[in-house]
Amino acid sequence: APAFMALLVSVLAAVPTRVQSMGVCYGMMGNNLPPPSEVIQLYKSNRIGRLRLYDPNHGALNSLRGSNIEVILGLQNGWKKHIASGMEHARWWVQKEVKDFWPDVKIDYIQGGNEIPPVTGTSSLTSFQVPALVGEAGLGNDIKVSTSVDMTLIGNSYPPSQGSFRNDVRWFTDPIVGFQASNGAPLLVNVYPYFSYSGNPGQISLPYALFTAPNAVVQDGRQYRNLFDAMLDSVYAAMTAGGGQWVGIVVSESGWPSAGYHGTAYNLIQHAKEGSPRKPYLN
């Protein structure tokens, strides 16, 4: 299967500040990968200002020293239970994987887990989600702590203004949204229009998924010309319903197959500068 180009999209703030820079996720699941030093040099030469690292790979972190590239640093899902079991474990992890590199490495966020499903798969980890997030905190305002969720937690996404989390996962999402609100940190969300379109090609038009629709496709008090905005704003609506109206979003992943639709990633990059209909804040 073709690989995905995973984009780390700008912060879409919940208050009128600014839309920050675009980035690219640095995945390491593959064979014959170039060494981290070459990858980080590629980021520098292409002026990519943000990077998501899925686990604290020391080769990558050392290569990032002094680069001024803003980093989302992931905590492996398998470490969550260990860290949540006691503050001493959380402090050890923060010291070894964060403080030993910061501030030479510009770590903006610690991502406490990635797409941990609350009802299937690694559901045993979900009870440790918020305690682990709290345990990792302690760097003041310098580094924020969040977690990365996917769109499967949204029970209703249409129309976007009526977006809501699934009833069977509210016990999981509400504390996370509350934690982000109390700490002034955004929620990380993986938003893939490709999956929504490929799963419903009869109901979702291709131009709507590819940012090429000439006119609004969805009218919901606001006009939506692309699926990405609609998905994003449905998450904002879901968080607002759960008391997180001031919580921002970092789109921590998006992308299309590398052998798929030509120009789609570029369309997203260009569009992300505009915010969304619900949060239309520009640079």
PDB file of C-alpha atoms in Angstrom:
ATOM      1  CA  ALA A   1       0.000   0.000   0.000  1.00  0.00           C
ATOM      2  CA  PRO A   2       1.237   3.530  -0.669  1.00  0.00           C
ATOM      3  CA  ALA A   3       2.669   5.427   2.249  1.00  0.00           C
ATOM      4  CA  PHE A   4       0.914   8.423   3.728  1.00  0.00           C
ATOM      5  CA  MET A   5       2.344  11.889   3.828  1.00  0.00           C
ATOM      6  CA  ALA A   6       1.464  12.836   7.398  1.00  0.00           C
ATOM      7  CA  LEU A   7       1.208  16.569   7.858  1.00  0.00           C
ATOM      8  CA  LEU A   8       1.323  18.357  11.170  1.00  0.00           C
ATOM      9  CA  VAL A   9      -1.105  21.205  10.601  1.00  0.00           C
ATOM     10  CA  SER A  10      -1.017  24.612  12.218  1.00  0.00           C
ATOM     11  CA  VAL A  11      -2.460  25.448  15.600  1.00  0.00           C
ATOM     12  CA  LEU A  12      -6.007  26.671  15.112  1.00  0.00           C
ATOM     13  CA  ALA A  13      -6.412  28.713  18.248  1.00  0.00           C
ATOM     14  CA  ALA A  14      -9.671  28.934  20.183  1.00  0.00           C
ATOM     15  CA  VAL A  15      -8.942  32.577  20.889  1.00  0.00           C
ATOM     16  CA  PRO A  16      -8.049  35.147  18.201  1.00  0.00           C
ATOM     17  CA  THR A  17      -4.279  34.913  18.243  1.00  0.00           C
ATOM     18  CA  ARG A  18      -2.542  33.461  15.222  1.00  0.00           C
ATOM     19  CA  VAL A  19      -2.286  30.392  13.063  1.00  0.00           C
ATOM     20  CA  GLN A  20       1.146  28.918  13.580  1.00  0.00           C
ATOM     21  CA  SER A  21       3.392  27.191  11.086  1.00  0.00           C
ATOM     22  CA  MET A  22       2.906  23.949   9.183  1.00  0.00           C
ATOM     23  CA  GLY A  23       4.985  20.903   9.967  1.00  0.00           C
ATOM     24  CA  VAL A  24       5.602  17.317   8.901  1.00  0.00           C
ATOM     25  CA  CYS A  25       5.367  14.200  11.071  1.00  0.00           C
ATOM     26  CA  TYR A  26       8.560  12.169  11.380  1.00  0.00           C
ATOM     27  CA  GLY A  27       7.564   8.508  11.341  1.00  0.00           C
ATOM     28  CA  MET A  28      10.083   5.714  11.758  1.00  0.00           C
ATOM     29  CA  MET A  29       8.059   2.639  10.847  1.00  0.00           C
ATOM     30  CA  GLY A  30       9.879   1.367   7.796  1.00  0.00           C
ATOM     31  CA  ASN A  31      13.015  -0.277   6.429  1.00  0.00           C
ATOM     32  CA  ASN A  32      16.223   1.305   5.145  1.00  0.00           C
ATOM     33  CA  LEU A  33      15.369   4.687   6.618  1.00  0.00           C
ATOM     34  CA  PRO A  34      17.951   7.483   6.425  1.00  0.00           C
ATOM     35  CA  PRO A  35      19.683   8.380   9.698  1.00  0.00           C
ATOM     36  CA  PRO A  36      18.003  11.047  11.834  1.00  0.00           C
ATOM     37  CA  SER A  37      20.749  13.569  11.092  1.00  0.00           C
ATOM     38  CA  GLU A  38      19.881  13.442   7.365  1.00  0.00           C
ATOM     39  CA  VAL A  39      16.156  13.702   8.044  1.00  0.00           C
ATOM     40  CA  ILE A  40      16.548  16.748  10.275  1.00  0.00           C
ATOM     41  CA  GLN A  41      18.812  18.345   7.672  1.00  0.00           C
ATOM     42  CA  LEU A  42      16.005  17.796   5.157  1.00  0.00           C
ATOM     43  CA  TYR A  43      13.620  19.649   7.471  1.00  0.00           C
ATOM     44  CA  LYS A  44      16.090  22.529   7.753  1.00  0.00           C
ATOM     45  CA  SER A  45      16.812  22.772   4.030  1.00  0.00           C
ATOM     46  CA  ASN A  46      13.097  22.890   3.258  1.00  0.00           C
ATOM     47  CA  ARG A  47      12.407  25.357   6.065  1.00  0.00           C
ATOM     48  CA  ILE A  48       9.951  23.049   7.789  1.00  0.00           C
ATOM     49  CA  GLY A  49       9.424  24.682  11.165  1.00  0.00           C
ATOM     50  CA  ARG A  50       7.446  22.036  13.061  1.00  0.00           C
ATOM     51  CA  LEU A  51       7.951  18.314  13.623  1.00  0.00           C
ATOM     52  CA  ARG A  52       6.025  15.572  15.350  1.00  0.00           C
ATOM     53  CA  LEU A  53       8.147  12.800  16.827  1.00  0.00           C
ATOM     54  CA  TYR A  54       6.112   9.748  17.845  1.00  0.00           C
ATOM     55  CA  ASP A  55       8.551   8.620  20.520  1.00  0.00           C
ATOM     56  CA  PRO A  56      11.645  10.162  22.128  1.00  0.00           C
ATOM     57  CA  ASN A  57      14.210   8.843  19.653  1.00  0.00           C
ATOM     58  CA  HIS A  58      17.529  10.165  20.975  1.00  0.00           C
ATOM     59  CA  GLY A  59      19.157  10.235  17.555  1.00  0.00           C
ATOM     60  CA  ALA A  60      16.450  12.553  16.279  1.00  0.00           C
ATOM     61  CA  LEU A  61      16.425  14.650  19.439  1.00  0.00           C
ATOM     62  CA  ASN A  62      20.191  15.122  19.356  1.00  0.00           C
ATOM     63  CA  SER A  63      19.986  16.132  15.701  1.00  0.00           C
ATOM     64  CA  LEU A  64      17.335  18.701  16.595  1.00  0.00           C
ATOM     65  CA  ARG A  65      19.555  20.517  19.098  1.00  0.00           C
ATOM     66  CA  GLY A  66      19.855  24.175  18.207  1.00  0.00           C
ATOM     67  CA  SER A  67      17.606  23.834  15.152  1.00  0.00           C
ATOM     68  CA  ASN A  68      14.744  25.952  16.503  1.00  0.00           C
ATOM     69  CA  ILE A  69      12.312  23.440  14.974  1.00  0.00           C
ATOM     70  CA  GLU A  70       9.197  23.253  17.151  1.00  0.00           C
ATOM     71  CA  VAL A  71       8.578  19.686  18.319  1.00  0.00           C
ATOM     72  CA  ILE A  72       5.604  17.643  19.472  1.00  0.00           C
ATOM     73  CA  LEU A  73       7.246  14.840  21.442  1.00  0.00           C
ATOM     74  CA  GLY A  74       5.280  11.614  21.759  1.00  0.00           C
ATOM     75  CA  LEU A  75       5.028   9.320  24.737  1.00  0.00           C
ATOM     76  CA  GLN A  76       4.721   5.741  23.552  1.00  0.00           C
ATOM     77  CA  ASN A  77       1.339   4.167  24.377  1.00  0.00           C
ATOM     78  CA  GLY A  78       3.100   1.296  26.108  1.00  0.00           C
ATOM     79  CA  TRP A  79       4.718   3.657  28.617  1.00  0.00           C
ATOM     80  CA  LYS A  80       1.472   5.251  29.774  1.00  0.00           C
ATOM     81  CA  LYS A  81       0.601   2.710  32.459  1.00  0.00           C
ATOM     82  CA  HIS A  82       4.129   2.805  33.854  1.00  0.00           C
ATOM     83  CA  ILE A  83       4.215   6.588  34.054  1.00  0.00           C
ATOM     84  CA  ALA A  84       0.715   6.847  35.515  1.00  0.00           C
ATOM     85  CA  SER A  85       1.619   4.402  38.294  1.00  0.00           C
ATOM     86  CA  GLY A  86       3.617   6.989  40.205  1.00  0.00           C
ATOM     87  CA  MET A  87       5.033  10.469  40.038  1.00  0.00           C
ATOM     88  CA  GLU A  88       8.564   9.123  40.370  1.00  0.00           C
ATOM     89  CA  HIS A  89       8.141   7.291  37.063  1.00  0.00           C
ATOM     90  CA  ALA A  90       6.728  10.404  35.400  1.00  0.00           C
ATOM     91  CA  ARG A  91       9.604  12.511  36.712  1.00  0.00           C
ATOM     92  CA  TRP A  92      12.138   9.941  35.475  1.00  0.00           C
ATOM     93  CA  TRP A  93      10.607   9.962  31.985  1.00  0.00           C
ATOM     94  CA  VAL A  94      10.447  13.764  31.843  1.00  0.00           C
ATOM     95  CA  GLN A  95      14.064  14.053  32.969  1.00  0.00           C
ATOM     96  CA  LYS A  96      15.466  11.411  30.585  1.00  0.00           C
ATOM     97  CA  GLU A  97      13.368  12.166  27.507  1.00  0.00           C
ATOM     98  CA  VAL A  98      12.592  15.857  27.871  1.00  0.00           C
ATOM     99  CA  LYS A  99      14.790  17.858  30.230  1.00  0.00           C
ATOM    100  CA  ASP A 100      17.993  16.239  28.978  1.00  0.00           C
ATOM    101  CA  PHE A 101      17.252  17.821  25.578  1.00  0.00           C
ATOM    102  CA  TRP A 102      15.215  20.922  26.378  1.00  0.00           C
ATOM    103  CA  PRO A 103      15.704  23.863  25.789  1.00  0.00           C
ATOM    104  CA  ASP A 104      18.351  22.957  23.150  1.00  0.00           C
ATOM    105  CA  VAL A 105      15.455  21.158  21.462  1.00  0.00           C
ATOM    106  CA  LYS A 106      12.405  23.375  21.213  1.00  0.00           C
ATOM    107  CA  ILE A 107       9.800  20.988  22.623  1.00  0.00           C
ATOM    108  CA  ASP A 108       6.404  22.694  22.545  1.00  0.00           C
ATOM    109  CA  TYR A 109       4.138  19.776  23.463  1.00  0.00           C
ATOM    110  CA  ILE A 110       4.355  16.372  25.056  1.00  0.00           C
ATOM    111  CA  GLN A 111       1.842  14.107  23.344  1.00  0.00           C
ATOM    112  CA  GLY A 112       0.661  11.581  25.920  1.00  0.00           C
ATOM    113  CA  GLY A 113      -0.464   8.716  23.730  1.00  0.00           C
ATOM    114  CA  ASN A 114      -1.704   8.450  20.170  1.00  0.00           C
ATOM    115  CA  GLU A 115      -5.210   7.361  19.181  1.00  0.00           C
ATOM    116  CA  ILE A 116      -5.773   5.157  22.215  1.00  0.00           C
ATOM    117  CA  PRO A 117      -9.210   3.611  21.562  1.00  0.00           C
ATOM    118  CA  PRO A 118     -11.381   3.714  24.694  1.00  0.00           C
ATOM    119  CA  VAL A 119     -13.498   0.649  23.878  1.00  0.00           C
ATOM    120  CA  THR A 120     -11.308  -1.637  21.752  1.00  0.00           C
ATOM    121  CA  GLY A 121      -7.711  -2.558  21.130  1.00  0.00           C
ATOM    122  CA  THR A 122      -5.529  -0.912  23.776  1.00  0.00           C
ATOM    123  CA  SER A 123      -8.551   0.132  25.844  1.00  0.00           C
ATOM    124  CA  SER A 124      -6.776  -0.991  29.029  1.00  0.00           C
ATOM    125  CA  LEU A 125      -4.583   2.085  28.673  1.00  0.00           C
ATOM    126  CA  THR A 126      -7.423   4.583  28.695  1.00  0.00           C
ATOM    127  CA  SER A 127      -7.863   4.589  32.472  1.00  0.00           C
ATOM    128  CA  PHE A 128      -4.301   5.882  32.691  1.00  0.00           C
ATOM    129  CA  GLN A 129      -4.748   8.636  30.119  1.00  0.00           C
ATOM    130  CA  VAL A 130      -5.476  11.682  32.274  1.00  0.00           C
ATOM    131  CA  PRO A 131      -3.293  10.594  35.245  1.00  0.00           C
ATOM    132  CA  ALA A 132      -0.392  10.163  32.844  1.00  0.00           C
ATOM    133  CA  LEU A 133      -1.031  13.572  31.332  1.00  0.00           C
ATOM    134  CA  VAL A 134      -1.044  15.133  34.778  1.00  0.00           C
ATOM    135  CA  GLY A 135       2.044  13.182  35.790  1.00  0.00           C
ATOM    136  CA  GLU A 136       4.012  14.402  32.816  1.00  0.00           C
ATOM    137  CA  ALA A 137       3.174  18.032  33.534  1.00  0.00           C
ATOM    138  CA  GLY A 138       5.476  20.115  35.689  1.00  0.00           C
ATOM    139  CA  LEU A 139       7.396  22.217  33.207  1.00  0.00           C
ATOM    140  CA  GLY A 140       5.291  25.286  33.867  1.00  0.00           C
ATOM    141  CA  ASN A 141       4.242  27.209  30.809  1.00  0.00           C
ATOM    142  CA  ASP A 142       7.241  26.114  28.754  1.00  0.00           C
ATOM    143  CA  ILE A 143       5.863  22.784  27.542  1.00  0.00           C
ATOM    144  CA  LYS A 144       2.192  21.850  27.296  1.00  0.00           C
ATOM    145  CA  VAL A 145       0.857  18.323  27.697  1.00  0.00           C
ATOM    146  CA  SER A 146      -1.856  16.903  25.460  1.00  0.00           C
ATOM    147  CA  THR A 147      -2.921  13.682  23.779  1.00  0.00           C
ATOM    148  CA  SER A 148      -3.738  12.779  20.195  1.00  0.00           C
ATOM    149  CA  VAL A 149      -7.218  11.485  19.328  1.00  0.00           C
ATOM    150  CA  ASP A 150      -8.835  10.494  16.055  1.00  0.00           C
ATOM    151  CA  MET A 151     -12.189  11.127  14.453  1.00  0.00           C
ATOM    152  CA  THR A 152     -13.630   7.759  15.482  1.00  0.00           C
ATOM    153  CA  LEU A 153     -14.481   9.353  18.838  1.00  0.00           C
ATOM    154  CA  ILE A 154     -16.927  11.703  17.120  1.00  0.00           C
ATOM    155  CA  GLY A 155     -20.413  10.229  17.102  1.00  0.00           C
ATOM    156  CA  ASN A 156     -22.035  12.958  15.042  1.00  0.00           C
ATOM    157  CA  SER A 157     -20.095  15.150  12.614  1.00  0.00           C
ATOM    158  CA  TYR A 158     -22.921  16.435  10.395  1.00  0.00           C
ATOM    159  CA  PRO A 159     -23.815  19.171  10.361  1.00  0.00           C
ATOM    160  CA  PRO A 160     -20.533  20.469  11.832  1.00  0.00           C
ATOM    161  CA  SER A 161     -22.284  22.746  14.333  1.00  0.00           C
ATOM    162  CA  GLN A 162     -23.908  19.675  15.885  1.00  0.00           C
ATOM    163  CA  GLY A 163     -20.669  17.745  16.288  1.00  0.00           C
ATOM    164  CA  SER A 164     -20.570  15.570  19.401  1.00  0.00           C
ATOM    165  CA  PHE A 165     -18.491  12.830  20.967  1.00  0.00           C
ATOM    166  CA  ARG A 166     -19.968   9.336  21.044  1.00  0.00           C
ATOM    167  CA  ASN A 167     -21.995   8.688  24.174  1.00  0.00           C
ATOM    168  CA  ASP A 168     -20.014   5.553  24.929  1.00  0.00           C
ATOM    169  CA  VAL A 169     -16.705   7.477  25.058  1.00  0.00           C
ATOM    170  CA  ARG A 170     -17.743  10.604  26.955  1.00  0.00           C
ATOM    171  CA  TRP A 171     -16.282   9.106  30.138  1.00  0.00           C
ATOM    172  CA  PHE A 172     -12.961   9.160  28.254  1.00  0.00           C
ATOM    173  CA  THR A 173     -13.174  12.430  26.309  1.00  0.00           C
ATOM    174  CA  ASP A 174     -14.736  14.726  28.923  1.00  0.00           C
ATOM    175  CA  PRO A 175     -11.847  14.445  31.439  1.00  0.00           C
ATOM    176  CA  ILE A 176      -9.306  14.979  28.653  1.00  0.00           C
ATOM    177  CA  VAL A 177     -11.088  18.089  27.384  1.00  0.00           C
ATOM    178  CA  GLY A 178     -11.371  19.309  30.972  1.00  0.00           C
ATOM    179  CA  PHE A 179      -7.659  18.773  31.536  1.00  0.00           C
ATOM    180  CA  GLN A 180      -6.778  20.707  28.376  1.00  0.00           C
ATOM    181  CA  ALA A 181      -9.100  23.548  29.391  1.00  0.00           C
ATOM    182  CA  SER A 182      -7.656  23.837  32.897  1.00  0.00           C
ATOM    183  CA  ASN A 183      -4.092  23.838  31.583  1.00  0.00           C
ATOM    184  CA  GLY A 184      -4.586  26.130  28.603  1.00  0.00           C
ATOM    185  CA  ALA A 185      -3.334  23.454  26.207  1.00  0.00           C
ATOM    186  CA  PRO A 186      -4.825  22.397  22.860  1.00  0.00           C
ATOM    187  CA  LEU A 187      -6.183  18.983  21.997  1.00  0.00           C
ATOM    188  CA  LEU A 188      -4.255  17.109  19.305  1.00  0.00           C
ATOM    189  CA  VAL A 189      -6.553  15.659  16.641  1.00  0.00           C
ATOM    190  CA  ASN A 190      -5.722  13.447  13.648  1.00  0.00           C
ATOM    191  CA  VAL A 191      -7.995  14.580  10.810  1.00  0.00           C
ATOM    192  CA  TYR A 192      -7.998  12.506   7.597  1.00  0.00           C
ATOM    193  CA  PRO A 193     -10.554  13.550   4.963  1.00  0.00           C
ATOM    194  CA  TYR A 194      -9.158  10.721   2.823  1.00  0.00           C
ATOM    195  CA  PHE A 195     -10.559   8.039   5.133  1.00  0.00           C
ATOM    196  CA  SER A 196     -13.951   9.723   5.357  1.00  0.00           C
ATOM    197  CA  TYR A 197     -14.156  10.039   1.586  1.00  0.00           C
ATOM    198  CA  SER A 198     -12.856   6.535   0.795  1.00  0.00           C
ATOM    199  CA  GLY A 199     -15.377   5.049   3.219  1.00  0.00           C
ATOM    200  CA  ASN A 200     -18.304   7.043   1.806  1.00  0.00           C
ATOM    201  CA  PRO A 201     -17.579   7.905  -1.856  1.00  0.00           C
ATOM    202  CA  GLY A 202     -21.270   7.837  -2.693  1.00  0.00           C
ATOM    203  CA  GLN A 203     -22.123  10.500  -0.118  1.00  0.00           C
ATOM    204  CA  ILE A 204     -19.007  12.688  -0.201  1.00  0.00           C
ATOM    205  CA  SER A 205     -17.959  14.337  -3.444  1.00  0.00           C
ATOM    206  CA  LEU A 206     -14.306  14.118  -4.455  1.00  0.00           C
ATOM    207  CA  PRO A 207     -13.872  17.894  -4.965  1.00  0.00           C
ATOM    208  CA  TYR A 208     -15.246  18.451  -1.439  1.00  0.00           C
ATOM    209  CA  ALA A 209     -12.568  16.093  -0.054  1.00  0.00           C
ATOM    210  CA  LEU A 210      -9.757  17.583  -2.168  1.00  0.00           C
ATOM    211  CA  PHE A 211     -10.265  21.311  -1.474  1.00  0.00           C
ATOM    212  CA  THR A 212     -11.307  21.897  -5.091  1.00  0.00           C
ATOM    213  CA  ALA A 213     -15.073  22.441  -4.792  1.00  0.00           C
ATOM    214  CA  PRO A 214     -15.854  25.779  -6.513  1.00  0.00           C
ATOM    215  CA  ASN A 215     -18.755  26.602  -4.182  1.00  0.00           C
ATOM    216  CA  ALA A 216     -20.004  25.777  -0.718  1.00  0.00           C
ATOM    217  CA  VAL A 217     -21.116  22.151  -0.424  1.00  0.00           C
ATOM    218  CA  VAL A 218     -22.510  22.290   3.119  1.00  0.00           C
ATOM    219  CA  GLN A 219     -24.578  25.166   4.531  1.00  0.00           C
ATOM    220  CA  ASP A 220     -24.688  25.136   8.312  1.00  0.00           C
ATOM    221  CA  GLY A 221     -24.973  28.770   9.309  1.00  0.00           C
ATOM    222  CA  ARG A 222     -21.429  28.805   7.942  1.00  0.00           C
ATOM    223  CA  GLN A 223     -20.363  27.765   4.460  1.00  0.00           C
ATOM    224  CA  TYR A 224     -18.173  24.694   3.983  1.00  0.00           C
ATOM    225  CA  ARG A 225     -16.290  24.157   0.732  1.00  0.00           C
ATOM    226  CA  ASN A 226     -14.132  21.284   1.998  1.00  0.00           C
ATOM    227  CA  LEU A 227     -14.460  18.223   4.187  1.00  0.00           C
ATOM    228  CA  PHE A 228     -11.391  19.028   6.285  1.00  0.00           C
ATOM    229  CA  ASP A 229     -13.013  22.180   7.699  1.00  0.00           C
ATOM    230  CA  ALA A 230     -16.265  20.368   8.393  1.00  0.00           C
ATOM    231  CA  MET A 231     -14.499  17.589  10.287  1.00  0.00           C
ATOM    232  CA  LEU A 232     -12.398  20.045  12.257  1.00  0.00           C
ATOM    233  CA  ASP A 233     -15.332  22.223  13.245  1.00  0.00           C
ATOM    234  CA  SER A 234     -17.326  19.187  14.347  1.00  0.00           C
ATOM    235  CA  VAL A 235     -14.585  18.525  16.918  1.00  0.00           C
ATOM    236  CA  TYR A 236     -14.730  22.144  18.079  1.00  0.00           C
ATOM    237  CA  ALA A 237     -18.501  21.770  18.516  1.00  0.00           C
ATOM    238  CA  ALA A 238     -18.060  18.496  20.414  1.00  0.00           C
ATOM    239  CA  MET A 239     -15.548  20.082  22.793  1.00  0.00           C
ATOM    240  CA  THR A 240     -17.800  23.103  23.318  1.00  0.00           C
ATOM    241  CA  ALA A 241     -20.656  20.792  24.294  1.00  0.00           C
ATOM    242  CA  GLY A 242     -18.318  19.195  26.830  1.00  0.00           C
ATOM    243  CA  GLY A 243     -17.235  22.489  28.396  1.00  0.00           C
ATOM    244  CA  GLY A 244     -14.134  22.973  26.270  1.00  0.00           C
ATOM    245  CA  GLN A 245     -15.179  26.022  24.283  1.00  0.00           C
ATOM    246  CA  TRP A 246     -11.815  27.685  24.914  1.00  0.00           C
ATOM    247  CA  VAL A 247      -9.719  24.637  24.033  1.00  0.00           C
ATOM    248  CA  GLY A 248      -7.752  24.975  20.790  1.00  0.00           C
ATOM    249  CA  ILE A 249      -6.848  22.236  18.357  1.00  0.00           C
ATOM    250  CA  VAL A 250      -3.576  21.163  16.818  1.00  0.00           C
ATOM    251  CA  VAL A 251      -4.221  18.970  13.799  1.00  0.00           C
ATOM    252  CA  SER A 252      -1.496  16.485  14.637  1.00  0.00           C
ATOM    253  CA  GLU A 253      -1.905  14.375  11.490  1.00  0.00           C
ATOM    254  CA  SER A 254      -3.500  14.644   8.095  1.00  0.00           C
ATOM    255  CA  GLY A 255      -2.519  13.413   4.678  1.00  0.00           C
ATOM    256  CA  TRP A 256      -3.193  11.361   1.567  1.00  0.00           C
ATOM    257  CA  PRO A 257      -1.515   8.287   0.045  1.00  0.00           C
ATOM    258  CA  SER A 258       1.770   9.184  -1.632  1.00  0.00           C
ATOM    259  CA  ALA A 259       0.514   7.426  -4.775  1.00  0.00           C
ATOM    260  CA  GLY A 260      -2.874   9.074  -4.546  1.00  0.00           C
ATOM    261  CA  TYR A 261      -4.334  12.401  -5.503  1.00  0.00           C
ATOM    262  CA  HIS A 262      -1.816  14.821  -6.972  1.00  0.00           C
ATOM    263  CA  GLY A 263      -1.550  18.169  -5.215  1.00  0.00           C
ATOM    264  CA  THR A 264      -3.837  17.336  -2.310  1.00  0.00           C
ATOM    265  CA  ALA A 265      -1.229  17.933   0.388  1.00  0.00           C
ATOM    266  CA  TYR A 266      -0.374  21.259  -1.207  1.00  0.00           C
ATOM    267  CA  ASN A 267      -4.051  22.227  -1.169  1.00  0.00           C
ATOM    268  CA  LEU A 268      -4.215  21.479   2.544  1.00  0.00           C
ATOM    269  CA  ILE A 269      -1.057  23.452   3.280  1.00  0.00           C
ATOM    270  CA  GLN A 270      -2.400  26.478   1.449  1.00  0.00           C
ATOM    271  CA  HIS A 271      -5.821  26.194   3.043  1.00  0.00           C
ATOM    272  CA  ALA A 272      -4.597  25.755   6.630  1.00  0.00           C
ATOM    273  CA  LYS A 273      -3.424  29.375   6.633  1.00  0.00           C
ATOM    274  CA  GLU A 274      -7.065  30.445   6.527  1.00  0.00           C
ATOM    275  CA  GLY A 275      -8.327  28.776   9.695  1.00  0.00           C
ATOM    276  CA  SER A 276     -11.784  27.192   9.546  1.00  0.00           C
ATOM    277  CA  PRO A 277     -15.284  28.689   9.250  1.00  0.00           C
ATOM    278  CA  ARG A 278     -15.763  28.317  13.009  1.00  0.00           C
ATOM    279  CA  LYS A 279     -12.281  29.675  13.823  1.00  0.00           C
ATOM    280  CA  PRO A 280     -11.375  31.967  10.900  1.00  0.00           C
ATOM    281  CA  TYR A 281      -8.253  33.497  12.397  1.00  0.00           C
ATOM    282  CA  LEU A 282      -5.393  34.439  10.118  1.00  0.00           C
ATOM    283  CA  ASN A 283      -1.703  35.109  10.675  1.00  0.00           C
TER     284      ASN A 283
END
